[in-house]
Amino acid sequence: MAYQKFVADQLFDGYNLLNEQHVLITTEDGRFENITDIRDAGDDVQAFSGILSPGFINCHCHLELSHMKGLIGEGTGLADFVLKVVTQRHVPEEQILNAIQNAEDEMLANGIVAVGDICNNTLTLPQKTKRRIRYHNFVEASGFNPQIAADRFERSLSFYNQYIQHSSTQYNSIVPHAPYSVADELWQMIVHFPGNHLMTMHNQESIAENEWFIDKKGDFVDFYRKMKIDTSFFQPPGKSSLQSCLLKFLKNQPLILVHNVHTSEEDLVFARASRRQIHWCFCPNANRYIGGQLPAIDLFIDEGTEIVLGTDSLASNHQLSILEELKTIRRYFPGIAIDQLLRWATLNGARALQMDKLLGSFEAGKQPGVLLCENDLSSVRRLL
């Protein structure tokens, strides 16, 4: 069997940074074989400057919105952004499909090997059947009015059934969009759906979300009015959106909470006490694009949470690149070590998407991809 051998200034194995004395050995198609001392590696070792890393995991994306790149300006705030997505997303299908293909090309070039993708239709399916990237399809259900709960769930179920014809049920779920957009009746249908092995939800992306649940005020009042949604039935529980909805998920349902810009220390204490299996996903560039703010990432580190990364969509980002998310985090949180950042981008993400038997680290049985990052994380290129 033919092998490929790689050595660089540092080797990140998914757990730790190893020095230049360590050689990564893979099969020709990238299956992990061994990490060995350079003195025992033999000939034909390819030497590079930089950091070798497993492929990146994008835990939150909306590939189906790729055609909306640049259509919505920065700084709209979440409520107006969501309204613009709902009203401006419909364009000719050919335009959407071309944008989806280009966006996947971009993710591949940027070292992304797996994606947690939000789906409100099946337009990404033709691209996904090419199997260039691994996906978990999160079919999103929304509907704040209880009267439409059954219809909305049936629509999501029809999309789900199309996705599972092309990939294992393990990598498909029906999930709630966000606390402010899902009626209690729809929540119950979602969490008790037997196909849901993994859940995700947009969480506390703006302060307006908490304001709505605390006292039914803020930007979402006008949002619902513009959407012509009757909210007279809704009685605010008087606590944050996360504390209002987290216990609706079943204890045995692993969960990826996305954005978390306005998640407080009290919310994190509540989440820990709930005993839910949570990965906290940050999409810092999208947060800056929409609202000009970032999560308190240092608070999540201090609380010992499991952190992963996402790009969100090209409607709310200038690119689909986990490396660019890392750069933004480094700019605003310079004290975070490179090995910790890379762990979020690789092994943690693979664990969150339940793909860590295949991806995320250089270990036996895995084919995680091989990336070369500059030592300062300024750029990345794909070796395998």
mmCIF file of C-alpha atoms in Angstrom, residues 138-357:
data_model
loop_
_atom_site.group_PDB
_atom_site.id
_atom_site.type_symbol
_atom_site.label_atom_id
_atom_site.label_comp_id
_atom_site.label_asym_id
_atom_site.label_seq_id
_atom_site.Cartn_x
_atom_site.Cartn_y
_atom_site.Cartn_z
ATOM 1 C CA PHE A 138 -31.251 19.879 10.057
ATOM 2 C CA VAL A 139 -34.714 20.256 8.523
ATOM 3 C CA GLU A 140 -36.064 23.371 10.174
ATOM 4 C CA ALA A 141 -39.626 23.745 11.425
ATOM 5 C CA SER A 142 -41.141 27.072 12.397
ATOM 6 C CA GLY A 143 -44.575 28.480 13.099
ATOM 7 C CA PHE A 144 -45.443 30.614 16.110
ATOM 8 C CA ASN A 145 -49.202 30.287 15.726
ATOM 9 C CA PRO A 146 -50.499 27.044 17.309
ATOM 10 C CA GLN A 147 -53.147 26.671 14.597
ATOM 11 C CA ILE A 148 -50.550 25.995 11.898
ATOM 12 C CA ALA A 149 -48.366 23.619 13.933
ATOM 13 C CA ALA A 150 -49.563 20.408 12.282
ATOM 14 C CA ASP A 151 -49.239 21.794 8.752
ATOM 15 C CA ARG A 152 -45.750 23.147 9.425
ATOM 16 C CA PHE A 153 -44.575 19.851 10.879
ATOM 17 C CA GLU A 154 -45.972 17.901 7.928
ATOM 18 C CA ARG A 155 -44.125 20.184 5.535
ATOM 19 C CA SER A 156 -40.847 19.617 7.388
ATOM 20 C CA LEU A 157 -41.524 15.888 7.491
ATOM 21 C CA SER A 158 -41.954 15.804 3.714
ATOM 22 C CA PHE A 159 -38.522 17.414 3.282
ATOM 23 C CA TYR A 160 -37.014 15.054 5.870
ATOM 24 C CA ASN A 161 -38.370 12.038 3.994
ATOM 25 C CA GLN A 162 -36.666 13.213 0.810
ATOM 26 C CA TYR A 163 -33.331 13.702 2.567
ATOM 27 C CA ILE A 164 -33.325 10.249 4.170
ATOM 28 C CA GLN A 165 -33.639 8.663 0.736
ATOM 29 C CA HIS A 166 -30.076 9.821 0.099
ATOM 30 C CA SER A 167 -28.379 9.621 3.507
ATOM 31 C CA SER A 168 -28.722 7.723 6.764
ATOM 32 C CA THR A 169 -31.407 8.789 9.221
ATOM 33 C CA GLN A 170 -28.494 9.291 11.631
ATOM 34 C CA TYR A 171 -27.555 12.404 9.658
ATOM 35 C CA ASN A 172 -31.014 13.956 9.358
ATOM 36 C CA SER A 173 -33.228 15.668 11.938
ATOM 37 C CA ILE A 174 -36.305 17.864 12.204
ATOM 38 C CA VAL A 175 -35.436 20.802 14.444
ATOM 39 C CA PRO A 176 -36.985 24.017 15.820
ATOM 40 C CA HIS A 177 -35.860 27.269 14.227
ATOM 41 C CA ALA A 178 -35.710 29.392 17.392
ATOM 42 C CA PRO A 179 -37.624 29.942 20.642
ATOM 43 C CA TYR A 180 -39.456 32.966 19.215
ATOM 44 C CA SER A 181 -40.734 31.160 16.111
ATOM 45 C CA VAL A 182 -42.064 27.805 17.350
ATOM 46 C CA ALA A 183 -45.425 27.229 19.052
ATOM 47 C CA ASP A 184 -45.609 24.834 21.991
ATOM 48 C CA GLU A 185 -47.685 22.426 19.907
ATOM 49 C CA LEU A 186 -44.996 22.367 17.217
ATOM 50 C CA TRP A 187 -42.289 21.915 19.844
ATOM 51 C CA GLN A 188 -43.971 18.728 21.031
ATOM 52 C CA MET A 189 -44.178 17.292 17.516
ATOM 53 C CA ILE A 190 -40.505 18.058 16.912
ATOM 54 C CA VAL A 191 -38.952 16.723 20.096
ATOM 55 C CA HIS A 192 -41.028 13.528 20.057
ATOM 56 C CA PHE A 193 -40.296 12.740 16.417
ATOM 57 C CA PRO A 194 -38.494 9.351 16.557
ATOM 58 C CA GLY A 195 -35.972 10.257 13.841
ATOM 59 C CA ASN A 196 -34.332 12.990 15.897
ATOM 60 C CA HIS A 197 -30.946 11.756 17.116
ATOM 61 C CA LEU A 198 -29.431 15.251 17.162
ATOM 62 C CA MET A 199 -31.027 18.670 17.591
ATOM 63 C CA THR A 200 -30.012 22.260 16.939
ATOM 64 C CA MET A 201 -31.592 25.675 17.471
ATOM 65 C CA HIS A 202 -30.783 29.357 16.975
ATOM 66 C CA ASN A 203 -30.331 30.713 20.491
ATOM 67 C CA GLN A 204 -30.260 34.257 21.897
ATOM 68 C CA GLU A 205 -28.902 35.784 18.715
ATOM 69 C CA SER A 206 -30.236 39.202 19.741
ATOM 70 C CA ILE A 207 -31.313 40.936 22.925
ATOM 71 C CA ALA A 208 -34.807 41.214 21.412
ATOM 72 C CA GLU A 209 -35.257 37.470 21.849
ATOM 73 C CA ASN A 210 -34.842 37.740 25.610
ATOM 74 C CA GLU A 211 -37.011 40.879 25.738
ATOM 75 C CA TRP A 212 -39.850 39.027 24.028
ATOM 76 C CA PHE A 213 -39.812 36.210 26.575
ATOM 77 C CA ILE A 214 -39.290 38.422 29.608
ATOM 78 C CA ASP A 215 -42.000 41.032 29.018
ATOM 79 C CA LYS A 216 -43.214 40.720 25.393
ATOM 80 C CA LYS A 217 -41.425 43.872 24.298
ATOM 81 C CA GLY A 218 -38.625 44.749 21.883
ATOM 82 C CA ASP A 219 -38.040 44.372 18.157
ATOM 83 C CA PHE A 220 -40.107 41.210 17.793
ATOM 84 C CA VAL A 221 -43.323 43.095 18.530
ATOM 85 C CA ASP A 222 -42.921 44.971 15.243
ATOM 86 C CA PHE A 223 -41.597 41.846 13.513
ATOM 87 C CA TYR A 224 -44.779 39.882 14.214
ATOM 88 C CA ARG A 225 -46.917 42.859 13.228
ATOM 89 C CA LYS A 226 -45.165 43.092 9.850
ATOM 90 C CA MET A 227 -45.531 39.328 9.394
ATOM 91 C CA LYS A 228 -49.248 39.622 10.267
ATOM 92 C CA ILE A 229 -48.883 36.988 12.999
ATOM 93 C CA ASP A 230 -51.376 37.124 15.862
ATOM 94 C CA THR A 231 -49.486 36.861 19.160
ATOM 95 C CA SER A 232 -52.368 37.664 21.502
ATOM 96 C CA PHE A 233 -52.266 34.112 22.877
ATOM 97 C CA PHE A 234 -48.642 34.424 24.007
ATOM 98 C CA GLN A 235 -48.005 35.106 27.679
ATOM 99 C CA PRO A 236 -44.319 35.845 28.380
ATOM 100 C CA PRO A 237 -42.836 33.494 30.991
ATOM 101 C CA GLY A 238 -40.742 36.302 32.475
ATOM 102 C CA LYS A 239 -37.342 34.705 31.948
ATOM 103 C CA SER A 240 -34.752 34.475 29.193
ATOM 104 C CA SER A 241 -35.592 32.675 25.977
ATOM 105 C CA LEU A 242 -33.152 29.862 26.742
ATOM 106 C CA GLN A 243 -34.559 29.289 30.214
ATOM 107 C CA SER A 244 -38.050 29.387 28.709
ATOM 108 C CA CYS A 245 -37.476 26.634 26.163
ATOM 109 C CA LEU A 246 -34.459 24.463 27.008
ATOM 110 C CA LEU A 247 -36.416 21.969 29.090
ATOM 111 C CA LYS A 248 -38.699 21.282 26.127
ATOM 112 C CA PHE A 249 -35.877 19.215 24.623
ATOM 113 C CA LEU A 250 -35.672 15.645 25.865
ATOM 114 C CA LYS A 251 -32.750 14.769 28.117
ATOM 115 C CA ASN A 252 -31.487 12.150 25.681
ATOM 116 C CA GLN A 253 -31.380 14.586 22.726
ATOM 117 C CA PRO A 254 -27.906 16.045 22.109
ATOM 118 C CA LEU A 255 -28.226 19.690 21.167
ATOM 119 C CA ILE A 256 -26.208 22.318 19.296
ATOM 120 C CA LEU A 257 -27.175 25.827 20.402
ATOM 121 C CA VAL A 258 -26.161 28.396 17.801
ATOM 122 C CA HIS A 259 -25.043 32.044 18.228
ATOM 123 C CA ASN A 260 -25.515 32.563 21.996
ATOM 124 C CA VAL A 261 -24.683 36.264 21.700
ATOM 125 C CA HIS A 262 -26.890 37.227 24.630
ATOM 126 C CA THR A 263 -26.486 34.111 26.756
ATOM 127 C CA SER A 264 -25.723 35.091 30.350
ATOM 128 C CA GLU A 265 -23.856 33.382 33.138
ATOM 129 C CA GLU A 266 -27.243 32.604 34.700
ATOM 130 C CA ASP A 267 -28.305 30.925 31.456
ATOM 131 C CA LEU A 268 -25.171 28.785 31.476
ATOM 132 C CA VAL A 269 -25.790 27.750 35.081
ATOM 133 C CA PHE A 270 -29.371 26.861 34.128
ATOM 134 C CA ALA A 271 -28.180 24.871 31.104
ATOM 135 C CA ARG A 272 -25.685 22.917 33.175
ATOM 136 C CA ALA A 273 -28.338 22.111 35.789
ATOM 137 C CA SER A 274 -30.682 20.886 33.029
ATOM 138 C CA ARG A 275 -28.271 18.024 32.278
ATOM 139 C CA ARG A 276 -28.823 18.451 28.542
ATOM 140 C CA GLN A 277 -25.970 17.438 26.246
ATOM 141 C CA ILE A 278 -25.096 20.808 24.725
ATOM 142 C CA HIS A 279 -22.486 22.046 22.281
ATOM 143 C CA TRP A 280 -22.370 25.834 22.012
ATOM 144 C CA CYS A 281 -21.795 27.003 18.436
ATOM 145 C CA PHE A 282 -20.338 30.425 17.676
ATOM 146 C CA CYS A 283 -20.639 32.194 14.305
ATOM 147 C CA PRO A 284 -18.796 35.422 15.133
ATOM 148 C CA ASN A 285 -18.633 36.906 11.647
ATOM 149 C CA ALA A 286 -22.394 36.537 11.184
ATOM 150 C CA ASN A 287 -22.991 38.084 14.605
ATOM 151 C CA ARG A 288 -20.913 41.105 13.633
ATOM 152 C CA TYR A 289 -22.653 41.281 10.244
ATOM 153 C CA ILE A 290 -26.190 41.285 11.633
ATOM 154 C CA GLY A 291 -25.904 42.948 15.016
ATOM 155 C CA GLY A 292 -22.340 44.185 15.458
ATOM 156 C CA GLN A 293 -21.810 42.150 18.629
ATOM 157 C CA LEU A 294 -20.038 38.985 19.721
ATOM 158 C CA PRO A 295 -20.808 36.359 22.367
ATOM 159 C CA ALA A 296 -18.889 36.485 25.643
ATOM 160 C CA ILE A 297 -16.696 33.601 24.529
ATOM 161 C CA ASP A 298 -14.404 33.938 27.542
ATOM 162 C CA LEU A 299 -17.426 33.330 29.807
ATOM 163 C CA PHE A 300 -18.181 30.064 28.005
ATOM 164 C CA ILE A 301 -14.552 29.000 28.408
ATOM 165 C CA ASP A 302 -14.620 29.811 32.127
ATOM 166 C CA GLU A 303 -17.808 27.755 32.493
ATOM 167 C CA GLY A 304 -16.152 24.735 30.844
ATOM 168 C CA THR A 305 -18.652 24.466 27.991
ATOM 169 C CA GLU A 306 -18.161 22.456 24.800
ATOM 170 C CA ILE A 307 -17.554 24.987 22.023
ATOM 171 C CA VAL A 308 -17.866 24.510 18.252
ATOM 172 C CA LEU A 309 -17.909 26.862 15.263
ATOM 173 C CA GLY A 310 -20.124 27.704 12.304
ATOM 174 C CA THR A 311 -20.220 30.112 9.400
ATOM 175 C CA ASP A 312 -23.956 30.779 9.201
ATOM 176 C CA SER A 313 -25.034 31.730 5.661
ATOM 177 C CA LEU A 314 -23.744 33.920 2.863
ATOM 178 C CA ALA A 315 -26.758 36.121 3.576
ATOM 179 C CA SER A 316 -25.032 37.076 6.842
ATOM 180 C CA ASN A 317 -21.357 36.509 6.068
ATOM 181 C CA HIS A 318 -18.836 37.494 3.427
ATOM 182 C CA GLN A 319 -17.480 33.944 3.117
ATOM 183 C CA LEU A 320 -17.962 30.352 4.311
ATOM 184 C CA SER A 321 -14.674 29.800 6.105
ATOM 185 C CA ILE A 322 -14.047 28.375 9.551
ATOM 186 C CA LEU A 323 -10.560 29.886 9.407
ATOM 187 C CA GLU A 324 -12.081 33.366 9.049
ATOM 188 C CA GLU A 325 -14.203 32.656 12.141
ATOM 189 C CA LEU A 326 -11.022 31.700 14.008
ATOM 190 C CA LYS A 327 -9.348 34.927 12.892
ATOM 191 C CA THR A 328 -12.212 37.007 14.262
ATOM 192 C CA ILE A 329 -12.135 35.185 17.588
ATOM 193 C CA ARG A 330 -8.358 35.708 17.817
ATOM 194 C CA ARG A 331 -8.790 39.416 17.069
ATOM 195 C CA TYR A 332 -11.237 39.974 19.916
ATOM 196 C CA PHE A 333 -10.071 37.255 22.313
ATOM 197 C CA PRO A 334 -6.283 37.156 21.789
ATOM 198 C CA GLY A 335 -5.676 35.116 24.927
ATOM 199 C CA ILE A 336 -7.238 31.936 23.510
ATOM 200 C CA ALA A 337 -4.524 29.430 22.573
ATOM 201 C CA ILE A 338 -4.227 28.165 19.008
ATOM 202 C CA ASP A 339 -4.619 24.529 20.021
ATOM 203 C CA GLN A 340 -7.904 25.353 21.775
ATOM 204 C CA LEU A 341 -9.207 27.179 18.701
ATOM 205 C CA LEU A 342 -8.244 24.288 16.433
ATOM 206 C CA ARG A 343 -9.934 21.819 18.776
ATOM 207 C CA TRP A 344 -13.188 23.776 18.456
ATOM 208 C CA ALA A 345 -12.798 23.730 14.663
ATOM 209 C CA THR A 346 -12.067 20.006 14.377
ATOM 210 C CA LEU A 347 -12.688 17.381 17.059
ATOM 211 C CA ASN A 348 -15.330 19.293 19.007
ATOM 212 C CA GLY A 349 -17.257 19.939 15.817
ATOM 213 C CA ALA A 350 -17.030 16.313 14.746
ATOM 214 C CA ARG A 351 -18.328 15.227 18.141
ATOM 215 C CA ALA A 352 -21.183 17.729 17.981
ATOM 216 C CA LEU A 353 -22.284 16.385 14.570
ATOM 217 C CA GLN A 354 -21.737 12.795 15.779
ATOM 218 C CA MET A 355 -19.126 12.230 13.072
ATOM 219 C CA ASP A 356 -16.115 11.776 15.341
ATOM 220 C CA LYS A 357 -15.687 8.126 14.364
#
